[in-house]
C-alpha atoms as one frame of an Amber mdcrd trajectory, in Angstrom:
protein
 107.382 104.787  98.297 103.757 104.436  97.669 100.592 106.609  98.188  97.023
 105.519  98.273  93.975 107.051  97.568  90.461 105.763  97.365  87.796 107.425
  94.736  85.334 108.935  96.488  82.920 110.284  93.831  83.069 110.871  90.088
  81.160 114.296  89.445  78.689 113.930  86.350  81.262 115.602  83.721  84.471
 114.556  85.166  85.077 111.349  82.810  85.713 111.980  78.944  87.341 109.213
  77.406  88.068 110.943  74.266  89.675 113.715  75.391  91.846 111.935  77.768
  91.669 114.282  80.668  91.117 113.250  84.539  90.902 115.986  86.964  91.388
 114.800  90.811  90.929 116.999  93.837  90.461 115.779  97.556  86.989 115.793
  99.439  87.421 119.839 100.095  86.505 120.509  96.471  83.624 122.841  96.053
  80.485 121.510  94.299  81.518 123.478  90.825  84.971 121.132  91.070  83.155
 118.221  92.136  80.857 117.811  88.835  84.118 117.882  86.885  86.686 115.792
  89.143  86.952 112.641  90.618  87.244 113.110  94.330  89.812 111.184  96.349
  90.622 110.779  99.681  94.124 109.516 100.794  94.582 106.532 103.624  95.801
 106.838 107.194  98.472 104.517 105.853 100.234 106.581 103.426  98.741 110.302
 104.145  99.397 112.374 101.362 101.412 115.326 103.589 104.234 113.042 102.234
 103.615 112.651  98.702 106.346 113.162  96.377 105.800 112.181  92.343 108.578
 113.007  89.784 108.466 112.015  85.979 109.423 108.312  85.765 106.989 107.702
  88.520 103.794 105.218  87.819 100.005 105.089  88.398  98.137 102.640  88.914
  94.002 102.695  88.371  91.698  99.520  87.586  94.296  97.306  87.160  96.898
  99.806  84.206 100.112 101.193  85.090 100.900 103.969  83.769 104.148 105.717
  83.477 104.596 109.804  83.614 106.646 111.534  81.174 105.730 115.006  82.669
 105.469 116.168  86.445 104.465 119.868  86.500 106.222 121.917  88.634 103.002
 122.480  91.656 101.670 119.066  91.184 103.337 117.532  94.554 102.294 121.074
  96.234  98.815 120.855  95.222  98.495 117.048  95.739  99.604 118.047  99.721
  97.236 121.011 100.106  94.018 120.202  97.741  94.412 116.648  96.325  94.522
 117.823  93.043  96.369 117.277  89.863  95.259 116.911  85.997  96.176 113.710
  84.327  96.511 113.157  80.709  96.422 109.926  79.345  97.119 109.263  75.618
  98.077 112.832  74.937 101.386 114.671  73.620 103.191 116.812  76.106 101.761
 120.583  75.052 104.312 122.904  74.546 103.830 124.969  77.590 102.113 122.217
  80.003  99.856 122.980  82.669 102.019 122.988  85.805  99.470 121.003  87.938
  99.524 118.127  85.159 100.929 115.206  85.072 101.435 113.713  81.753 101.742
 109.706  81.028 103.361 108.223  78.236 101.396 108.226  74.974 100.673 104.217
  74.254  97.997 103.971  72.027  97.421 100.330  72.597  97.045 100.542  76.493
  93.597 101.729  76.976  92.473 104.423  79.461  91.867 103.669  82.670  88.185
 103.196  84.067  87.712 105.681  87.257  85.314 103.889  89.711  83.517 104.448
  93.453  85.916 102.647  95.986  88.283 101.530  93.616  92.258 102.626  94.860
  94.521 104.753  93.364  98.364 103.897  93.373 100.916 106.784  93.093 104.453
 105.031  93.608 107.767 107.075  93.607 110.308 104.931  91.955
């Protein structure tokens, strides 16, 4: 099953390519959230009241799949009520993980993705 969202807006501080860190949240977010997330809004198509994302599961931004090794435990609850989740690309699983982050496999060589206006995001459960 897949899920699609569409960037909305990228607040001023949400993007930091060295630390690896993406914070979404849906259109509700407040304008404190807003400058540090990148708001998305889920299609008609697949509405997100369905959404269901375990580790093993992929997403896809600007073109790179990427696969998650770590599904905290309120990430599918908070993707349903807020459209929100933290995503950590490049990064080692912390020993006591944030349990609204979702955690991709650590592959040097694939760069991070490139968060753009308009451009789709793919969640697929495998």
């Amino acid at each position: 099953m897949k899920w699609i969202s569409t960037i909305k807006k990228i607040g001023k501080k949400a993007i930091d390519n060295k630390d690896g860190m993406v914070i979404l949240f849906g259109e509700g977010a407040n304008k404190d959230l807003e400058d540090v997330s990148v708001i998305q809004k889920f299609s008609d198509e697949t509405p997100v009241k369905g959404f269901v994302f375990k580790k093993g599961d992929t997403l896809t931004v600007d073109g790179q799949t990427y696969v998650a090794n770590y599904v905290g435990p309120i990430v599918e609850s908070n993707m349903k009520a807020l459209g929100h989740a933290t995503l950590f690309f490049n990064r080692p699983i912390r020993k006591a993980p944030l349990a609204n982050a979702v955690y991709f496999d650590p592959d040097v060589a694939q760069p991070l993705p490139t968060f753009k206006v308009d451009d789709d995001i793919v969640y697929e459960h495998i």
